[in-house]
XYZ file of C-alpha atoms in Angstrom:
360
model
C 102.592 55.389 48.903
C 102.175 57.908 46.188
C 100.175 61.110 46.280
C 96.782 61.497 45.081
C 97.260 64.318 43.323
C 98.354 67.945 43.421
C 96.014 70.056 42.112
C 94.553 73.339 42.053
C 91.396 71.688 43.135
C 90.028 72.310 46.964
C 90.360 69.197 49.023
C 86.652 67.420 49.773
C 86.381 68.401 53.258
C 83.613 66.172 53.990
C 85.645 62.887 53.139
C 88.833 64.520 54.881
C 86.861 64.854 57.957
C 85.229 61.310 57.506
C 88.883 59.648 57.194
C 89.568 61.431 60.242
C 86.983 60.429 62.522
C 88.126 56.703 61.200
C 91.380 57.283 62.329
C 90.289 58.557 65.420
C 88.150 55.038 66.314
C 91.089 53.173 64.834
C 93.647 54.998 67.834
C 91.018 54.062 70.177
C 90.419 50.659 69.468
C 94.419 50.158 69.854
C 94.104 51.255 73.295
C 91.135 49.645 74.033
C 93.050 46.107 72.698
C 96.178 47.690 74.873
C 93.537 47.507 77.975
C 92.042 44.532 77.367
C 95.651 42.711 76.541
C 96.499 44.358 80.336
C 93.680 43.212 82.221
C 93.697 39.512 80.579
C 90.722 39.709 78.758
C 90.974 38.677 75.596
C 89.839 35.125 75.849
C 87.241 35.561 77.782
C 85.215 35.009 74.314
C 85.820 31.961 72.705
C 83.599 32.271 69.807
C 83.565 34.364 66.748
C 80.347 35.426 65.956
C 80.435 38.379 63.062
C 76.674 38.890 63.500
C 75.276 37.490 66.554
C 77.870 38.278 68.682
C 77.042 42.324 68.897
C 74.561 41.358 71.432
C 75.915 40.519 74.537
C 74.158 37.945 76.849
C 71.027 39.410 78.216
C 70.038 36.452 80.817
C 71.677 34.523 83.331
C 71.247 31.177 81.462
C 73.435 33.082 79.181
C 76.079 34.750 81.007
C 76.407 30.906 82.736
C 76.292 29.502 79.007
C 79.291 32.077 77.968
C 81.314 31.494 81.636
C 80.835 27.481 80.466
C 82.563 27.784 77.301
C 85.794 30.258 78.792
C 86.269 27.031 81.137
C 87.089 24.734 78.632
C 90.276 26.753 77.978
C 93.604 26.330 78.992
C 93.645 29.784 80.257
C 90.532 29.453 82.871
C 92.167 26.208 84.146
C 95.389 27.133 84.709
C 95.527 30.967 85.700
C 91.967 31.730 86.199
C 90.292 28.476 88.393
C 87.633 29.116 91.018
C 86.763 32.644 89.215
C 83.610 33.823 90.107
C 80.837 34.688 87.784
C 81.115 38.475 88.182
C 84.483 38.353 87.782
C 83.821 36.728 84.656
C 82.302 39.030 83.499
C 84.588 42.019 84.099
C 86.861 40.840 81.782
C 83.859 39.575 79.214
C 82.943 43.527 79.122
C 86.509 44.246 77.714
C 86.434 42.119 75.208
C 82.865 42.841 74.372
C 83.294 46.189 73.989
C 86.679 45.710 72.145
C 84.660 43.728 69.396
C 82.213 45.730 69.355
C 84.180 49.008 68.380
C 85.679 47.255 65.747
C 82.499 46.235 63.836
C 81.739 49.675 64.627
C 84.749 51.371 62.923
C 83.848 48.697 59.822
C 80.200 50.327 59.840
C 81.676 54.206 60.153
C 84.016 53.734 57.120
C 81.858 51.301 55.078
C 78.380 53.349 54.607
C 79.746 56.847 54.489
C 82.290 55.580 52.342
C 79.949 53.912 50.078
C 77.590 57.615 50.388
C 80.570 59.015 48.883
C 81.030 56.804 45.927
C 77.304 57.669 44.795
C 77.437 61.335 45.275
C 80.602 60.380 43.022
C 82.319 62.423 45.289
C 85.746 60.342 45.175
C 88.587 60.528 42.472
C 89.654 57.048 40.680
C 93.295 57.173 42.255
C 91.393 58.068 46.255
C 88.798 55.588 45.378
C 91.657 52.868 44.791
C 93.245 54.020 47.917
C 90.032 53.376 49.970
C 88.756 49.828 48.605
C 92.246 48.920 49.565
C 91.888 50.530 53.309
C 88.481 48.608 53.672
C 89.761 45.370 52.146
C 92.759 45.601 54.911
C 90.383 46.569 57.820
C 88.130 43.201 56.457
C 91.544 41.329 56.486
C 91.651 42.536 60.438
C 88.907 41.068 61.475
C 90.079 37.344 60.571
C 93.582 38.550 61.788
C 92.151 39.359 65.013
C 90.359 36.404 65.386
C 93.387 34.251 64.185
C 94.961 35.547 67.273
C 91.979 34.788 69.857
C 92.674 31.288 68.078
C 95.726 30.659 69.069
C 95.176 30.942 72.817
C 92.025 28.332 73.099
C 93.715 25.328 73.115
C 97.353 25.167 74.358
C 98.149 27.985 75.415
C 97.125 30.364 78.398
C 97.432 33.438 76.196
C 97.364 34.542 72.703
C 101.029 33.784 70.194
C 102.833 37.111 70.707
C 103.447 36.290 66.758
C 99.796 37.288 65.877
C 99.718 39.723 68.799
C 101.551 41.581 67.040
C 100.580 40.876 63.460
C 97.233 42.246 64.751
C 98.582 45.247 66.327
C 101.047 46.001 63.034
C 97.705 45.731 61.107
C 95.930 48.098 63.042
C 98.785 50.558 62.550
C 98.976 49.708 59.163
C 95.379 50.887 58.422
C 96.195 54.035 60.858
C 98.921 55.133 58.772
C 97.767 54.777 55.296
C 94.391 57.005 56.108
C 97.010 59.590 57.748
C 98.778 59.695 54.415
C 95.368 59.755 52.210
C 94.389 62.665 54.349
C 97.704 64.268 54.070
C 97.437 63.971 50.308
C 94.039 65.831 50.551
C 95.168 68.525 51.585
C 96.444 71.401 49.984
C 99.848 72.987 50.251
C 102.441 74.164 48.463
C 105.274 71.929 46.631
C 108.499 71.213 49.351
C 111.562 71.158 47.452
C 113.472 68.711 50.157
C 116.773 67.728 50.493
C 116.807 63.230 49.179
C 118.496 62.910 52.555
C 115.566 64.158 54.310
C 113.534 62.177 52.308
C 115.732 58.985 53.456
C 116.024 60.390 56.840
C 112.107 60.328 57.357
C 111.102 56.794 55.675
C 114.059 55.501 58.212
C 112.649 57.040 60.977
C 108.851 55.787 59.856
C 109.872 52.277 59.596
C 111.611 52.480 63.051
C 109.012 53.362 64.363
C 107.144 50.528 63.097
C 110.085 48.012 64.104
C 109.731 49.379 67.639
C 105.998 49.160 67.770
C 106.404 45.532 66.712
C 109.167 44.486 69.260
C 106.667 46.265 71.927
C 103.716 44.094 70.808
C 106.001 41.344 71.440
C 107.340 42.918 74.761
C 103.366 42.522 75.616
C 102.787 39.415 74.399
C 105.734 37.815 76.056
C 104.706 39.819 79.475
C 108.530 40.994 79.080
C 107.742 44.319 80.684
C 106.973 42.428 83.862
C 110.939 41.437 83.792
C 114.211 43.351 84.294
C 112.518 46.524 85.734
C 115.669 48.271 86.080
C 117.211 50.484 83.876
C 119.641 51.557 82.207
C 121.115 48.447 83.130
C 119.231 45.044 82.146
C 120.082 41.322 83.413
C 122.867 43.535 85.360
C 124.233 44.780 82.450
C 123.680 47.621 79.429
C 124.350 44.902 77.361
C 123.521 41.102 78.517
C 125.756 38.471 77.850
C 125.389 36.662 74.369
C 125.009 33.292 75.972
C 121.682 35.183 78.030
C 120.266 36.656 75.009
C 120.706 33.817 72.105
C 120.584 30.501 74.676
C 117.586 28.858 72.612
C 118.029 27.147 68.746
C 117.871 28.133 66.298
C 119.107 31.689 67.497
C 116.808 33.709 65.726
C 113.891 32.319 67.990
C 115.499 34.368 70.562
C 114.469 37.697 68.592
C 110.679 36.510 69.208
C 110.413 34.220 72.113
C 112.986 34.926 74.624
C 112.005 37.545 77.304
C 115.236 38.969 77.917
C 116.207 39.587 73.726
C 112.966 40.533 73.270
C 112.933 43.234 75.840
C 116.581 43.866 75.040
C 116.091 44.615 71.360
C 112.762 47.145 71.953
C 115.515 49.080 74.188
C 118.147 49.693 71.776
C 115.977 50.090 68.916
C 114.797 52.474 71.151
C 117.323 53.900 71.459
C 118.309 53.958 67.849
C 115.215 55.512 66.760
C 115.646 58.586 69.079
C 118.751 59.442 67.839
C 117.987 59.377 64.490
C 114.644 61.670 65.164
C 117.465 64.243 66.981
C 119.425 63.905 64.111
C 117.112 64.455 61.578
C 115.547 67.609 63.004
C 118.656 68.898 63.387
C 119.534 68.242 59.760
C 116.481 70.013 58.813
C 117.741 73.316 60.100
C 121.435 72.569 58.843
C 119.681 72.072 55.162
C 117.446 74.966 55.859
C 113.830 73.277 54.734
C 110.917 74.321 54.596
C 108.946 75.428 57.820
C 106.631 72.868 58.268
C 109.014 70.398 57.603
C 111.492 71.797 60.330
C 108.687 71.956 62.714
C 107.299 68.698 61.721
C 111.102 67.220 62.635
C 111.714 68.688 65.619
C 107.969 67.517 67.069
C 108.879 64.555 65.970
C 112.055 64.439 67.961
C 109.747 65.240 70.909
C 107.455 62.635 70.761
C 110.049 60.042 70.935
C 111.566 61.409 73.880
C 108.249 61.284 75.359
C 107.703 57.715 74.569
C 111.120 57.000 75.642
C 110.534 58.264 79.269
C 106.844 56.801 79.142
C 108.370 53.256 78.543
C 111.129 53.506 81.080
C 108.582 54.551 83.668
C 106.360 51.750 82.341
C 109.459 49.411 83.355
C 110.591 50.287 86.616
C 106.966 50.426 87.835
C 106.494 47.492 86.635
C 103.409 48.082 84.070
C 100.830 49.670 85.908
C 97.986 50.195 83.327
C 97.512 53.724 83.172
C 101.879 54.169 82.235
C 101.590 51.521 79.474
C 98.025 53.212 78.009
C 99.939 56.202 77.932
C 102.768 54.471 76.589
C 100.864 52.843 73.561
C 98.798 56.434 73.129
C 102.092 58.060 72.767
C 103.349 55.459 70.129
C 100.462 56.047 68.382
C 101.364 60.221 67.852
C 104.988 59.660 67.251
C 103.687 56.969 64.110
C 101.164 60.058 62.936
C 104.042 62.588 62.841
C 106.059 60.047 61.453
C 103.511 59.659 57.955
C 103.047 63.241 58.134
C 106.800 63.868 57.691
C 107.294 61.521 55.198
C 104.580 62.420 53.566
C 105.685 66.249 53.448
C 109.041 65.212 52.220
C 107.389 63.531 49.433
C 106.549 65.183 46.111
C 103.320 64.997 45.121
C 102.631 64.387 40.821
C 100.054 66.388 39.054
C 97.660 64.005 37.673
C 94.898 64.977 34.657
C 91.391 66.433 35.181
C 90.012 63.331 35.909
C 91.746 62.390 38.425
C 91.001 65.811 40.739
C 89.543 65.067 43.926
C 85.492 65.396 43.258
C 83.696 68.472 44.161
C 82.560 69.056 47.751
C 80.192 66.140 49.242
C 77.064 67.708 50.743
């Protein structure tokens, strides 16, 4: 991503604080999806309904109607048969509410956002930047029904494939209104070492690698297996013929349990010794402050989420561990961006394209 400029100009502190309230409903509807993923609700809606579907169903002869069409699916017959009408309905509120937020978040960035382009409040380069940001959160929507899809007909649960397309999405969106903010503001120019530079965009897309293997760690209910640690299938390192048994091999990088699991450990792994080594390459190069800082929290974050998922494992994914897990995930990605994004130089652009004057 580049910058949006670097300018003299003060930052429009109205649209900064607008992207940030996004950003804020975007982390929360992650966990909410985490929770509803956990307690098996994301089926309990088998319909897409853009419009009608805000409302949930107000009578009986419609809760009945809505508990009808969940037990045509594979999931209700197999896992769920005999459920009971309230019960139903617990998991109907999860889903509900996880829709819900998410035409929400479309309304909170849509009309302000639109209240900003006729106060003419937005440069040409931001205003590129954000009709990209709300075509990708449109895209989202069919992604995330794509997903419901996928689990209405064969299978008891959704493809961890578009699990985590949907999640990687979400994150997606998350990070590039991070970076727009980040570009808003203003600071002074970092003169950074290229290695740092490298450094940070390798520890960014780690973290997006790991975030992916864990969405398929969840889809796969792989956190359910092997809770021991630091050993797995009774070893550090499972045997090849346990970890590529299936054919073609790289199916076992996406569909078998033990690879899958295996592979979000050592990246893992990977990704917190890099964050150690980059912060302490920071001081060795003798950066800037905030980028030193910004390092060495990062560092910190991933050994937070490390512990968080190992106690996730061995306790076998109680809910409250893997919400704090995936909350956790979500700070190391947003000091992730805002590294890379301070390492970055930022180009002077002409008058024109100067953030706006302040929005009020």
């Amino acid at each position: 991503m580049q910058g949006i400029s670097a300018t003299p100009a003060s930052p429009n502190t109205a649209v900064r604080w607008w992207l940030i309230g996004v950003a804020a409903l975007i982390a929360l509807m992650v966990l909410v999806g985490g929770a509803t993923r956990l307690t098996e609700s994301g089926l309990s809606i088998v319909e897409w309904k853009p419009v009608t579907g805000t409302l949930p169903p107000l009578t009986e002869a419609q809760w009945h109607e809505a508990f009808e069409g969940y037990k045509k699916i594979p999931q209700y017959r197999e896992l769920n048969a005999g459920m009971t009408l309230a019960e139903f309905k617990t998991i109907f509120w999860w889903e509900w509410a996880h829709r819900l937020l998410g035409r929400f978040i479309g309304a909170a960035y849509l009309l302000p956002f639109l209240y900003f382009l006729w106060r003419g409040a937005l440069g040409a380069e931001l205003k590129r930047r954000l009709w990209l940001i709300f075509a990708l959160g449109a895209l989202q929507g069919g992604v995330g029904w794509w997903m419901v899809a996928s689990g209405l007909t064969q299978r008891t649960e959704v493809s961890q494939y578009r699990l985590a397309a949907h999640l990687i999405l979400a994150l997606v969106i998350f990070a590039a209104i991070v970076w727009t903010v980040q570009r808003m503001k203003a600071r002074p120019p970092v003169a950074a070492v290229p290695r740092l530079k490298l450094a940070g965009q390798l520890l960014l897309g780690l973290t997006f690698l790991q975030i992916y293997f864990g969405a398929l760690v969840a889809g796969l209910r792989a956190g359910r297996a092997y809770n021991t640690w630091p050993e797995i299938d009774g070893a550090f390192i499972p045997s090849a013929g346990r970890l590529f048994f299936e054919q073609p091999w790289w199916r076992n990088l996406f569909d078998n349990v033990l690879t899958v699991q295996f592979e979000h450990r050592m990246t893992a792994y990977l990704l917190l010794a890099v964050a150690l080594w980059h912060a302490i390459d920071t001081v060795r190069a003798r950066a800037a402050g905030a980028v030193v800082s910004g390092a060495w929290w990062l560092a910190a974050s991933v050994l937070v989420q490390a512990v968080l998922g190992i106690l996730t494992l061995l306790y076998q994914v109680p809910i409250d561990l893997a919400l704090a897990h995936q909350a956790v995930a979500i700070v190391v990605l947003t000091i992730a961006v805002v590294n890379v994004e301070r390492l970055s130089p930022r180009r002077v652009t002409a008058l024109s394209e100067k953030l706006a004057p302040q929005a009020g």
